[in-house]
PDB file of C-alpha atoms in Angstrom:
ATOM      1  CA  UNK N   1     -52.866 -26.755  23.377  1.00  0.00           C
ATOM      2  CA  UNK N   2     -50.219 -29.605  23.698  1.00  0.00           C
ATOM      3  CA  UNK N   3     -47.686 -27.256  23.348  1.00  0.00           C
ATOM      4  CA  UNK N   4     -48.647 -25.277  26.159  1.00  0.00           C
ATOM      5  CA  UNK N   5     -49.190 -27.872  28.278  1.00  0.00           C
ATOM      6  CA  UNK N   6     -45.474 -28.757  27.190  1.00  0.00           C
ATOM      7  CA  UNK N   7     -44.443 -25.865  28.079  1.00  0.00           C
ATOM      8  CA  UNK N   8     -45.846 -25.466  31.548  1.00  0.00           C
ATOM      9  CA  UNK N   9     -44.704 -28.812  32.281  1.00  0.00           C
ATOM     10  CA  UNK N  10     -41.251 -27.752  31.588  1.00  0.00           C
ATOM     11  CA  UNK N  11     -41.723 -24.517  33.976  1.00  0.00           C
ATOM     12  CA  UNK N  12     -43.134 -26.387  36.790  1.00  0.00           C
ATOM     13  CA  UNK N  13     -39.916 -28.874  36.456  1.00  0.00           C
ATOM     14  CA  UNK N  14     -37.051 -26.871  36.493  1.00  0.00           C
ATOM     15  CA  UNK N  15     -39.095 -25.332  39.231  1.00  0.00           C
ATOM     16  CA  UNK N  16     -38.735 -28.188  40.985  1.00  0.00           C
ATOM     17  CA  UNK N  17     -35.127 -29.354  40.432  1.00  0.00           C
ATOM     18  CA  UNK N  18     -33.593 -25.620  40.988  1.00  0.00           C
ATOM     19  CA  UNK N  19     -33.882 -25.052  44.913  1.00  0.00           C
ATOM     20  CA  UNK N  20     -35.719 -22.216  46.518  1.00  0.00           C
ATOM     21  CA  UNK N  21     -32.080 -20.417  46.731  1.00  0.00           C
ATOM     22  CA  UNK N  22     -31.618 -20.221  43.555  1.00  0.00           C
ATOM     23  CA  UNK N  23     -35.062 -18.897  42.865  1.00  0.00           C
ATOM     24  CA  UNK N  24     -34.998 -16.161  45.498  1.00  0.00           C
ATOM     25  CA  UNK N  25     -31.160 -15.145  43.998  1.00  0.00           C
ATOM     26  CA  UNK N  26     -33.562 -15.332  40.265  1.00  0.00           C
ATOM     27  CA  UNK N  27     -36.323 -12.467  42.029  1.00  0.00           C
ATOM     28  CA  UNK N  28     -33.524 -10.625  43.911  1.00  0.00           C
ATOM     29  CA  UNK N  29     -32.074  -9.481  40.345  1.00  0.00           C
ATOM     30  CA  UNK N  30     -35.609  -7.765  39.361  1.00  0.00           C
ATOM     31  CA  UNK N  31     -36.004  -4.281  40.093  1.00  0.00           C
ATOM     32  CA  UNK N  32     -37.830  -2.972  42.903  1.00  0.00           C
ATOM     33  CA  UNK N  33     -40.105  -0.064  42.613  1.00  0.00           C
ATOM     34  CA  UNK N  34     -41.142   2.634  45.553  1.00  0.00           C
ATOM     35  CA  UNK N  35     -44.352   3.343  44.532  1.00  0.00           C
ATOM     36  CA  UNK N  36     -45.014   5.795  47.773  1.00  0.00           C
ATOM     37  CA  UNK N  37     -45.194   9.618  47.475  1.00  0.00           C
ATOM     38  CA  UNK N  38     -42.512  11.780  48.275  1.00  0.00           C
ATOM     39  CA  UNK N  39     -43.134  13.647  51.263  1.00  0.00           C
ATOM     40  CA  UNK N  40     -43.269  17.217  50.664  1.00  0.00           C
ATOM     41  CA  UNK N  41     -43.607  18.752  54.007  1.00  0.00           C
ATOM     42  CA  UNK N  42     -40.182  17.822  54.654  1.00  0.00           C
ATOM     43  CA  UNK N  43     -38.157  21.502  55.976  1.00  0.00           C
ATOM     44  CA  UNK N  44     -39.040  24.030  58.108  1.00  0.00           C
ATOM     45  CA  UNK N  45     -42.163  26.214  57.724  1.00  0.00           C
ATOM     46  CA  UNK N  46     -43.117  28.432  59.643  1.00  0.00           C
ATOM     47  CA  UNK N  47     -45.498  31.383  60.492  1.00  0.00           C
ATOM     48  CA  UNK N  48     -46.077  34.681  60.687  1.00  0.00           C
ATOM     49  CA  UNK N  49     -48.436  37.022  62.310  1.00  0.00           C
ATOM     50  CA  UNK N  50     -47.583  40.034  59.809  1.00  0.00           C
ATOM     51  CA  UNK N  51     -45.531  40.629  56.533  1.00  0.00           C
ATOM     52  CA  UNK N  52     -43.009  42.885  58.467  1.00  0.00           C
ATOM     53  CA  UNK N  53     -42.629  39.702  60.946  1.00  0.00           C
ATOM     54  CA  UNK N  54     -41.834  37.640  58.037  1.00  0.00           C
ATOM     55  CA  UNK N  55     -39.458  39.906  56.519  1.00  0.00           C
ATOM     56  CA  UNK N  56     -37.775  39.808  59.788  1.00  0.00           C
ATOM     57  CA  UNK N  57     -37.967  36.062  60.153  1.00  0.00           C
ATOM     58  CA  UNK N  58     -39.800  36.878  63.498  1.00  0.00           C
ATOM     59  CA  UNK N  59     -42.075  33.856  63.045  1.00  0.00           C
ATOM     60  CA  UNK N  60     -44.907  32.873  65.659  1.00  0.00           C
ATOM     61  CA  UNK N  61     -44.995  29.129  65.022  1.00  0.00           C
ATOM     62  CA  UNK N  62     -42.206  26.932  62.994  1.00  0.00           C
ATOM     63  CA  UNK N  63     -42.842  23.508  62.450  1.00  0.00           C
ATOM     64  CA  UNK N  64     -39.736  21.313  61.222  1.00  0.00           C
ATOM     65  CA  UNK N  65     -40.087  18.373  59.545  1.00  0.00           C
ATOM     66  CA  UNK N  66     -38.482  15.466  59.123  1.00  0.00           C
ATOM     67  CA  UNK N  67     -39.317  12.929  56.493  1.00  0.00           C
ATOM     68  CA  UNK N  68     -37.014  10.089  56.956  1.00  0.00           C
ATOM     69  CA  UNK N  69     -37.671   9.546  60.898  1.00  0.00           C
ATOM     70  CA  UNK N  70     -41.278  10.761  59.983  1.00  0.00           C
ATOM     71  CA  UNK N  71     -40.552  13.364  63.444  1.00  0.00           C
ATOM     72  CA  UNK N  72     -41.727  17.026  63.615  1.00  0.00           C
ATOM     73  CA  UNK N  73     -40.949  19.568  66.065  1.00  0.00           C
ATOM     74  CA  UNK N  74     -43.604  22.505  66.650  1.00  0.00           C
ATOM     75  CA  UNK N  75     -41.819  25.973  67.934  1.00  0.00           C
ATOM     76  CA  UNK N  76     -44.191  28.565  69.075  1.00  0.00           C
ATOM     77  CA  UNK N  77     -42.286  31.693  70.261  1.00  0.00           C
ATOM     78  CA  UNK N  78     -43.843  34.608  72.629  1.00  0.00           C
ATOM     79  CA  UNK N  79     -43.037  35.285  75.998  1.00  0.00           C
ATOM     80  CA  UNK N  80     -40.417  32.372  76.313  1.00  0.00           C
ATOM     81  CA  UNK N  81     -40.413  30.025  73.524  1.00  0.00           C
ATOM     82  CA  UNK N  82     -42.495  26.087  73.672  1.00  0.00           C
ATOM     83  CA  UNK N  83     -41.357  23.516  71.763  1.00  0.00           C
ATOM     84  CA  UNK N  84     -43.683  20.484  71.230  1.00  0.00           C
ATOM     85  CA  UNK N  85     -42.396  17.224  69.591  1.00  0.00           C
ATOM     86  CA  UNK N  86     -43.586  13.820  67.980  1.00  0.00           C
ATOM     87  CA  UNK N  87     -44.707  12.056  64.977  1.00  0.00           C
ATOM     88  CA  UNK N  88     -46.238  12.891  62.114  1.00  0.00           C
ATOM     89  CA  UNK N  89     -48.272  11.102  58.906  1.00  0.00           C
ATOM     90  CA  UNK N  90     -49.546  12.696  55.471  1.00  0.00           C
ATOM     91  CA  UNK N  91     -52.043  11.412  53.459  1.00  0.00           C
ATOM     92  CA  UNK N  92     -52.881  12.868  50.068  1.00  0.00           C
ATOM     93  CA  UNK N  93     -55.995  13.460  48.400  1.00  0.00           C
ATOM     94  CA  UNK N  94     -54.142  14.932  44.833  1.00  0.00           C
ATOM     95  CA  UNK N  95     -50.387  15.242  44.319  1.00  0.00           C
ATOM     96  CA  UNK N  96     -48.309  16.971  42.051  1.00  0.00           C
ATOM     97  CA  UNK N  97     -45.094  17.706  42.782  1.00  0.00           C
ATOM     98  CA  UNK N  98     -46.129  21.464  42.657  1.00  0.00           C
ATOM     99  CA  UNK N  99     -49.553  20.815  44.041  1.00  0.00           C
ATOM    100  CA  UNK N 100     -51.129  18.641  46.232  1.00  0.00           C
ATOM    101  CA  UNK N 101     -53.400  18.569  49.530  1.00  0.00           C
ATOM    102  CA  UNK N 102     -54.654  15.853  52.019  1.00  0.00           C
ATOM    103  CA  UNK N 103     -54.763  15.093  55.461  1.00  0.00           C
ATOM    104  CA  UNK N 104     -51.642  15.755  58.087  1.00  0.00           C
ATOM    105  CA  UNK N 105     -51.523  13.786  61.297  1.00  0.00           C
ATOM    106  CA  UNK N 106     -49.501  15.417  64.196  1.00  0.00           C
ATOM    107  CA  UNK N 107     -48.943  12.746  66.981  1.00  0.00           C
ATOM    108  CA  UNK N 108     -47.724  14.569  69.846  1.00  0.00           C
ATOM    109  CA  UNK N 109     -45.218  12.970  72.636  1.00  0.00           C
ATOM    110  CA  UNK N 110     -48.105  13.834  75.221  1.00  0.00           C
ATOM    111  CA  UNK N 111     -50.198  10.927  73.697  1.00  0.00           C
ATOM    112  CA  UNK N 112     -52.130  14.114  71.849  1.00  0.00           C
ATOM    113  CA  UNK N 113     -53.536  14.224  68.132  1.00  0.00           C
ATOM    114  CA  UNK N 114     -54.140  16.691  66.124  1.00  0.00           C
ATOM    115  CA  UNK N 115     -55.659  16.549  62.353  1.00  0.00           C
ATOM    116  CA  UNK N 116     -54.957  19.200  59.555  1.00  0.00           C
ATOM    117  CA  UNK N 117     -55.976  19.465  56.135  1.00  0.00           C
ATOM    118  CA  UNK N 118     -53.528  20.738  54.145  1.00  0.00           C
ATOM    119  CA  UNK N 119     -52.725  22.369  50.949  1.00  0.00           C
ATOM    120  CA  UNK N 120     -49.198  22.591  49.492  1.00  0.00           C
ATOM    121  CA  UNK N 121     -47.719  25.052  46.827  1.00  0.00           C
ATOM    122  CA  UNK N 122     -44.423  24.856  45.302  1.00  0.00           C
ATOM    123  CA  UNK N 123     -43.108  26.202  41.783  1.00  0.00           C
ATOM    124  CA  UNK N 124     -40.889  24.405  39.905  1.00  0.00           C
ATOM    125  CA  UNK N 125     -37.859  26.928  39.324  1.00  0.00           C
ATOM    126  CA  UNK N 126     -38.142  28.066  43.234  1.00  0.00           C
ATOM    127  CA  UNK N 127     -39.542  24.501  44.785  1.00  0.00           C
ATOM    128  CA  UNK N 128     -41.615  24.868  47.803  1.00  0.00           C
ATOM    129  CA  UNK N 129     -43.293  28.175  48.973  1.00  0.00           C
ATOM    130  CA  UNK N 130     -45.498  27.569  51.492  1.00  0.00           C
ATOM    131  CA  UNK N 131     -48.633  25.358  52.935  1.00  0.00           C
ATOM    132  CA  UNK N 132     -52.217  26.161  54.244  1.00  0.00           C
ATOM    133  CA  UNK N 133     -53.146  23.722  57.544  1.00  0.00           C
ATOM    134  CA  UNK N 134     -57.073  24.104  58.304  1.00  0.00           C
ATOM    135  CA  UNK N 135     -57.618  26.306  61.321  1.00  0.00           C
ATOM    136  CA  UNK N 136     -53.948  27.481  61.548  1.00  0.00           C
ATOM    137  CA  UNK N 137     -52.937  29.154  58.776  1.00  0.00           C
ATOM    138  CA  UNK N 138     -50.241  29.560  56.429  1.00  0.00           C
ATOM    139  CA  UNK N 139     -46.796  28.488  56.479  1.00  0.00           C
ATOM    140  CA  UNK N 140     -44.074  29.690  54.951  1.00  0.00           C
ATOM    141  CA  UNK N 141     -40.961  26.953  53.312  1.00  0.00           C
ATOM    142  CA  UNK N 142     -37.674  28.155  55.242  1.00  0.00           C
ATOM    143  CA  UNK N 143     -35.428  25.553  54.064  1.00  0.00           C
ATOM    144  CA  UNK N 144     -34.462  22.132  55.251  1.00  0.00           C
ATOM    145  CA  UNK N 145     -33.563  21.409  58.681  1.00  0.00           C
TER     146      UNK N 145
END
């Protein structure tokens, strides 16, 4: 027990005869860990009305996202094509990085919302193929922006 309390006593001194510089220079050395989810929406997905649309790339609605300014943009193409733009936040339910679902948040510049569950399917040799928003179907990965 004494040689705890030794111990401690030494601690708590140097402590107090290092200044709080050389303690935050002490922390700064330790790693830092990210311990948030990669965002997997990130790219373009879009969809398509019919398999011979897709195989033409003749999609209806696109949606590209983009993870670092955690922006989207929302294509829908018919007589003249509408583009709708915001913000954007995912929350998962399960992740894998092949696999995973939750909640996406589309915050549109309009001051509109919009919530979507989602499910996401990737493989690991071809990466992402395509996600499944509630109420508006499935979208197929085109690439990154």
């Amino acid at each position: 027990m004494k040689k705890i309390l030794t111990i401690c006593v030494l601690i708590f001194s140097l402590f107090m005869l290092t200044g709080c510089d050389d303690i935050n220079a002490v922390i700064s050395l330790l790693p830092k860990f990210d311990t948030t989810l990669p965002n997997n929406l990130d790219g373009k997905w879009a969809y398509f009305d019919s398999e011979e649309e897709r195989l033409n790339n003749e999609f209806t609605r696109q949606f590209t996202f983009d993870s670092k300014e955690q922006r989207f943009k929302l294509e829908i193409s018919g007589v003249g094509t509408i583009t709708k733009s915001g913000s954007y936040s995912v929350q998962y339910k399960t992740y894998t990085i092949t696999e995973c679902n939750g909640t996406l948040t589309l915050y549109y510049e309009d001051n509109s919302v919009e919530k979507y569950n989602f499910y996401y399917k990737a493989t690991a040799i071809d990466g992402p193929e395509y996600i499944t928003l509630s109420n508006s179907g499935t979208y197929y990965y085109g690439g990154k922006k």
